[in-house]
Amino acid sequence: MFGHMSIPSPRGEREKLITALTPQLRRHLKIRAFEHGMDIQDATEHAIKAWYEADGLPEVKTDGAKTWGTFLPAGEPDNFKAVCAERGVTYVQGLAQALSLWLDNHPSPTAPLVSQPVVRVIVANQKGGVGKTFISSGIAQALAEAGHRVLIVDYDPQGHLTAELGFEDLMYEDDVETLLMHMEGSAKGDIHDLLVALDQDRFGERLHLLPASDDAFLRDVSLSKVSFSEAALERALEPLEADYDVIIIDGPPSLGLNMDTALYYVRRREGELADRSGVITPVWANKASHRAFRLLRKQMDDLCSKGRIQVDYLGLVINAYDSRRGKLVKENKDQWEKSSSPGVLAVIGDLKEGREASDGEIPLLEYAPESEHAQAMRDLAKELAV
C-alpha cells in the first residue's frame, strides 16, 4: 500500500507516506528515537536517506505488518517509491530495510540524552462498555510488573476500576478529601494521602491507584466554575508526577469538560517528544464504535485548535473481538486496521479471563498471569516509550 498527501509544516512542505510496518519494528523505532532525542518522523526521514546510499541489504521479515504513515519532505514519497521499484522491493520491505539499518547504526545510548516529563496516557472513548477499564488497568499492571512506577487514576465517575481492584469501599468514605477537591483548589491536605497501593508481590509496591469518589458525577458542573478549568487535573496531579514513570487515566464515558481536563493533561508538553504521552482508544468491531470514535476525535480537534495544543493519538485497541460473530464484525475490524492515524496497536480476543478477574476483584496479571489476555497487556505496555 502506498499513498501521500501534502500538508504545510514548520519543517516545510511535507507529504504523507502511507505504507505498513511490523509492530515490533515500530516499537523499536519509537523507543530508539526517544533515546536519541528525536521524534519518529525525523528518524524515519534520516533512515530513508541512509537507505538510498546503502546496497546489498538483507531482506527483513515483514510478516504481520500493519498500516503505518509518516510525513516526509515534499517529493520524498515519490522518490522512495521510485527507488523501491529500481531495487525490486515492495514499499513495506524498503521501509523495513531502511529502519532496520537506522536501528543498527543508532544503538541505545548508555544514558538517556534528554530529560522528559512523566509519561501520561488516557484510555478514552465516550462510548461505555468497550473495555476502557480493562485496558487501562491491564497496561498499568504490565508496566508495574516490568519494573516501572505506575499511578492509575480512576477518572470515571462510575468507579468501575476502583471496584474491580477491590477498593470500592473507598469511594463512599465520609470526611475524606477527593480528587475533585484538589482540582477545584479547595483541598487542605496532600493528594498523596488519597493513594492506595496494590499489594501483590509481582507489582513490587510500584502500582498505585487514585480511587474514584462519589462526588465525581459533579465534576462537569464544579469545573465550570473553576478558572482555566482545562488545567485543573494537571494542577491536582502535579505534586505526584516526580514519584512515577507513567500515569494512566481511566477516562470517563462522556465528552464534557471532564474529558477536556484529561485530554489537556496528556497533551504534548514543551520539549516532550511526539507519541510519548497521549490517547489510547479501545473500540469494538462495530459501527457504534466508529461513530463514538468520530465524536471523540472531534472533541480532541476542537480542544487542540482552541487551546493551541497538540494531543498525540497513541493508537486504537480492538477489544473483545470474535470472528465467529459474522461477516460484519470482520469488515468493521478490517476497517479499523486500515487506519494509519491512529493505527491499531492490538486486537484482543473476547476471552473469559478478563471478566473472571474483574468479577473476583483480582488484578488480571495476578489472576491469570499466563493467559492470552495477560500477554496482550504486556505487549501493549511495550508500546509506551517509558
XYZ file of C-alpha atoms in Angstrom:
386
model
C 0.000 0.000 0.000
C 1.312 3.440 -0.815
C -0.051 6.964 -0.946
C 0.719 10.534 0.030
C -0.873 13.903 0.731
C 0.620 17.371 1.205
C 0.490 19.494 4.354
C 2.252 22.715 5.363
C 4.676 22.192 8.251
C 7.187 24.182 10.339
C 9.760 21.930 8.634
C 8.499 22.991 5.210
C 6.061 21.348 2.818
C 5.678 17.660 3.646
C 3.808 14.722 2.149
C 2.466 11.679 3.916
C 3.930 8.296 3.102
C 1.420 5.543 3.830
C 2.822 2.025 3.879
C 2.991 -0.721 6.526
C 5.280 -1.664 9.384
C 5.510 -4.603 11.776
C 4.510 -3.833 15.390
C 7.956 -4.940 16.607
C 9.852 -2.640 14.235
C 7.510 0.261 15.034
C 8.048 -0.256 18.757
C 11.842 -0.400 18.403
C 11.816 2.760 16.264
C 9.682 4.622 18.800
C 11.906 3.702 21.747
C 15.223 4.263 19.951
C 14.131 7.631 18.526
C 13.170 8.706 22.049
C 16.544 7.574 23.420
C 18.313 9.741 20.815
C 16.167 12.812 21.403
C 14.401 12.570 18.040
C 10.810 12.174 17.018
C 9.721 9.268 14.828
C 9.200 11.451 11.764
C 12.787 12.748 11.744
C 14.227 9.305 12.485
C 12.322 7.828 9.538
C 13.481 10.606 7.217
C 17.127 10.001 8.193
C 16.648 6.234 7.835
C 15.348 6.507 4.261
C 18.182 8.859 3.251
C 20.759 6.378 4.572
C 18.966 3.522 2.797
C 19.392 5.326 -0.546
C 23.185 5.191 -0.047
C 23.283 1.534 1.019
C 23.186 -1.570 -1.147
C 23.184 -5.318 -0.692
C 20.917 -5.110 2.332
C 19.384 -8.370 3.590
C 15.653 -8.978 3.404
C 13.780 -8.072 6.586
C 10.829 -10.103 7.856
C 7.616 -8.121 7.406
C 5.019 -10.704 8.437
C 2.177 -9.064 10.333
C 2.928 -5.545 9.072
C 0.126 -3.070 9.759
C -0.784 0.176 8.029
C 1.505 2.999 9.115
C 2.108 6.550 7.950
C 4.666 9.318 8.380
C 5.350 12.719 6.826
C 8.428 13.236 4.624
C 9.719 16.316 2.744
C 7.724 17.122 -0.383
C 8.656 14.779 -3.234
C 10.260 12.157 -0.977
C 7.353 9.670 -1.065
C 7.589 9.560 -4.871
C 11.373 9.319 -4.692
C 11.133 6.453 -2.204
C 8.621 4.733 -4.477
C 10.965 5.034 -7.458
C 13.976 3.625 -5.591
C 11.907 0.695 -4.319
C 10.909 -0.041 -7.928
C 14.550 0.139 -9.078
C 15.600 -2.320 -6.370
C 12.662 -4.636 -6.987
C 11.354 -4.453 -3.419
C 7.933 -3.584 -2.046
C 7.432 -0.317 -0.193
C 6.916 -2.319 3.006
C 10.243 -4.126 2.513
C 12.063 -0.916 1.547
C 10.887 0.863 4.702
C 11.717 -2.162 6.861
C 15.250 -2.242 5.435
C 15.697 1.499 5.990
C 14.515 1.418 9.602
C 16.494 -1.739 10.424
C 19.619 -0.060 9.040
C 18.930 3.069 11.119
C 18.448 0.987 14.273
C 21.736 -0.845 13.629
C 23.528 2.491 13.201
C 21.912 4.083 16.261
C 22.327 1.706 19.223
C 20.793 2.536 22.592
C 22.928 5.141 24.381
C 24.259 4.185 27.789
C 22.334 7.092 29.310
C 19.240 8.950 28.100
C 20.162 12.052 26.120
C 17.080 14.046 27.064
C 15.066 14.524 30.227
C 11.355 14.003 29.572
C 8.228 14.551 31.646
C 6.390 11.612 33.175
C 4.508 9.594 30.526
C 0.787 10.478 30.716
C -1.824 8.344 28.971
C -5.604 8.479 28.934
C -7.548 5.416 27.854
C -10.559 7.163 26.368
C -13.758 6.560 24.440
C -17.015 8.369 25.074
C -18.828 5.063 24.455
C -19.209 2.899 27.545
C -18.685 -0.844 27.658
C -15.786 -1.096 25.197
C -13.152 -2.058 27.766
C -11.527 1.210 28.904
C -11.123 -0.040 32.458
C -9.885 -3.457 31.341
C -7.262 -1.899 29.036
C -6.078 0.874 31.391
C -5.793 -1.498 34.352
C -4.050 -4.192 32.307
C -1.452 -1.821 30.837
C -0.757 -0.341 34.287
C -0.288 -3.806 35.782
C 2.062 -4.878 32.984
C 4.179 -1.737 33.317
C 4.476 -2.198 37.097
C 5.326 -5.864 36.646
C 8.128 -4.794 34.274
C 9.646 -2.529 36.931
C 8.074 0.874 36.239
C 6.464 3.097 38.876
C 2.838 3.484 37.814
C -0.126 5.520 39.018
C -3.545 4.693 37.644
C -6.258 7.312 38.127
C -9.906 6.194 38.183
C -11.345 9.217 36.375
C -14.645 7.550 35.510
C -17.444 8.693 37.871
C -18.854 5.148 37.794
C -15.738 3.901 39.582
C -15.519 0.500 37.870
C -11.726 0.414 38.149
C -11.768 1.135 41.873
C -14.345 -1.592 42.438
C -12.644 -4.169 40.217
C -9.341 -3.744 42.053
C -11.090 -4.352 45.398
C -11.293 -0.792 46.754
C -14.991 0.025 46.292
C -15.405 0.985 49.970
C -13.021 3.919 49.475
C -15.497 5.573 47.094
C -18.014 6.204 49.866
C -15.857 7.265 52.813
C -17.045 10.349 54.682
C -14.879 13.318 55.639
C -12.162 12.401 53.138
C -10.803 14.803 50.549
C -11.273 13.831 46.898
C -9.586 14.358 43.557
C -12.313 16.860 42.642
C -11.473 18.944 45.726
C -7.834 19.045 44.658
C -8.905 20.026 41.146
C -11.102 22.837 42.494
C -8.394 24.042 44.853
C -10.494 23.524 47.977
C -8.462 20.628 49.427
C -6.346 21.313 52.511
C -4.356 18.067 52.671
C -1.776 16.313 50.495
C -3.033 14.453 47.407
C -0.596 11.633 48.249
C -2.984 10.743 51.091
C -5.617 9.638 48.551
C -3.437 6.909 47.026
C -3.603 3.181 47.729
C -1.063 0.531 46.690
C -1.801 -2.834 45.106
C -0.038 -5.258 47.416
C 0.602 -8.217 45.092
C 4.282 -9.205 45.039
C 4.512 -9.095 41.233
C 3.938 -5.312 41.301
C 6.686 -4.699 43.886
C 4.803 -1.805 45.558
C 5.183 0.105 42.278
C 1.482 0.182 41.290
C -0.741 2.753 42.982
C -4.379 3.727 42.481
C -6.051 7.088 42.903
C -9.611 5.827 43.558
C -12.856 7.271 42.257
C -15.108 9.128 44.693
C -18.846 9.616 44.873
C -18.602 13.342 44.075
C -17.102 12.644 40.633
C -20.549 12.905 38.990
C -20.477 16.602 39.909
C -17.173 17.207 38.154
C -18.508 18.839 34.966
C -20.662 21.304 36.913
C -17.994 22.051 39.514
C -15.210 22.560 36.960
C -17.307 25.053 35.005
C -16.786 27.440 37.937
C -13.003 26.946 38.089
C -10.633 29.393 36.397
C -8.741 27.783 33.466
C -10.605 24.562 34.167
C -8.851 22.607 31.394
C -5.687 22.577 33.529
C -7.478 21.518 36.734
C -6.395 17.862 36.556
C -2.815 18.855 35.822
C -2.747 21.202 38.809
C -4.068 18.407 41.037
C -1.693 15.668 39.833
C 1.451 17.785 39.512
C 2.647 17.039 43.095
C 2.587 13.300 42.243
C 4.472 13.345 38.959
C 8.009 13.060 40.340
C 7.050 9.766 42.038
C 6.052 7.908 38.841
C 7.321 6.862 35.432
C 3.800 6.572 33.994
C 0.403 7.988 34.952
C -2.584 6.292 33.302
C -6.059 7.854 33.329
C -9.079 5.550 33.068
C -11.254 8.018 31.163
C -14.933 8.903 31.564
C -17.643 7.707 29.130
C -18.602 11.283 28.234
C -17.417 14.222 26.172
C -17.830 17.139 28.575
C -15.437 19.338 30.487
C -14.413 16.261 32.458
C -12.893 14.809 29.277
C -11.310 18.122 28.268
C -9.315 18.287 31.501
C -7.998 14.754 30.934
C -7.122 15.389 27.285
C -5.362 18.620 28.258
C -3.361 16.709 30.865
C -1.942 14.263 28.288
C -1.088 16.970 25.719
C 2.440 17.101 24.371
C 4.329 19.402 26.728
C 7.035 21.820 25.629
C 10.155 19.846 24.765
C 8.376 16.487 25.011
C 8.807 14.073 22.133
C 5.885 13.146 19.906
C 3.871 9.968 20.529
C 5.095 9.588 24.098
C 2.088 10.809 26.061
C -1.419 10.845 24.613
C -4.588 8.876 23.982
C -5.305 5.161 23.571
C -8.852 4.308 22.465
C -10.412 0.874 22.958
C -13.029 0.057 20.309
C -15.225 -2.809 19.263
C -15.550 -4.078 15.708
C -18.956 -2.449 15.175
C -20.494 0.698 13.680
C -21.279 2.230 17.076
C -17.574 2.325 17.932
C -16.795 4.093 14.656
C -19.403 6.760 15.466
C -18.123 7.187 19.019
C -14.548 7.497 17.798
C -15.504 10.285 15.377
C -17.108 12.229 18.258
C -14.023 11.827 20.465
C -11.773 12.840 17.581
C -13.859 15.971 17.017
C -13.599 16.940 20.686
C -9.832 16.427 20.595
C -9.503 18.524 17.440
C -11.631 21.320 18.930
C -9.612 21.368 22.154
C -6.309 21.396 20.262
C -7.488 24.194 17.981
C -8.889 26.404 20.739
C -6.125 25.684 23.230
C -3.337 25.732 20.636
C -2.021 22.438 21.956
C -1.055 19.055 20.482
C -2.578 15.826 21.794
C -0.997 12.714 20.289
C -3.050 9.660 19.381
C -1.036 6.641 20.516
C -3.366 4.140 18.888
C -6.501 2.008 18.893
C -7.113 -1.319 20.638
C -9.769 -3.570 19.102
C -11.221 -5.284 22.154
C -13.449 -8.350 22.654
C -13.012 -9.427 19.035
C -14.617 -12.713 17.991
C -14.514 -13.608 14.287
C -17.366 -16.090 14.828
C -19.787 -13.174 15.171
C -20.001 -12.895 11.414
C -19.019 -11.014 8.303
C -19.934 -7.508 9.524
C -17.720 -7.863 12.587
C -14.755 -8.851 10.411
C -15.472 -5.983 7.989
C -15.515 -3.489 10.858
C -12.244 -4.914 12.206
C -10.672 -4.608 8.742
C -11.870 -1.015 8.531
C -10.166 -0.190 11.838
C -6.957 -1.871 10.709
C -6.793 0.317 7.600
C -6.416 3.345 9.874
C -2.882 4.713 9.968
C -3.537 7.760 12.148
C -4.089 6.400 14.702
C -3.055 2.842 13.960
C -4.252 -0.325 15.649
C -1.928 -1.349 18.489
C -3.569 -4.687 19.232
C -6.554 -6.943 18.604
C -7.668 -8.606 21.843
C -9.999 -11.577 21.758
C -13.221 -11.975 23.693
C -11.678 -14.175 26.376
C -13.009 -15.175 29.783
C -10.015 -14.329 31.998
C -10.618 -10.584 31.972
C -14.232 -10.991 33.067
C -13.335 -13.516 35.749
C -10.587 -11.302 37.197
C -12.993 -8.346 37.239
C -15.758 -10.324 38.922
C -13.324 -11.636 41.532
C -11.846 -8.157 42.182
C -8.346 -9.520 41.454
C -5.838 -7.842 39.089
C -5.720 -9.707 35.760
C -1.967 -10.368 35.882
C -2.351 -11.859 39.339
C -5.432 -13.910 38.473
C -4.226 -15.305 35.133
C -0.567 -14.322 34.573
C -0.007 -16.845 31.759
C -3.230 -16.113 29.884
C -3.522 -14.676 26.384
C -5.209 -11.628 27.933
C -2.246 -11.015 30.258
C 0.274 -11.354 27.433
C -1.722 -8.887 25.321
C -1.386 -6.349 28.148
C 2.370 -6.885 28.340
C 2.637 -6.325 24.584
C 0.574 -3.137 24.847
C 2.732 -1.869 27.710
C 5.807 -2.182 25.478
C 4.216 0.327 23.099
C 4.784 3.120 25.615
C 8.237 4.722 25.413
C 8.935 4.637 29.150
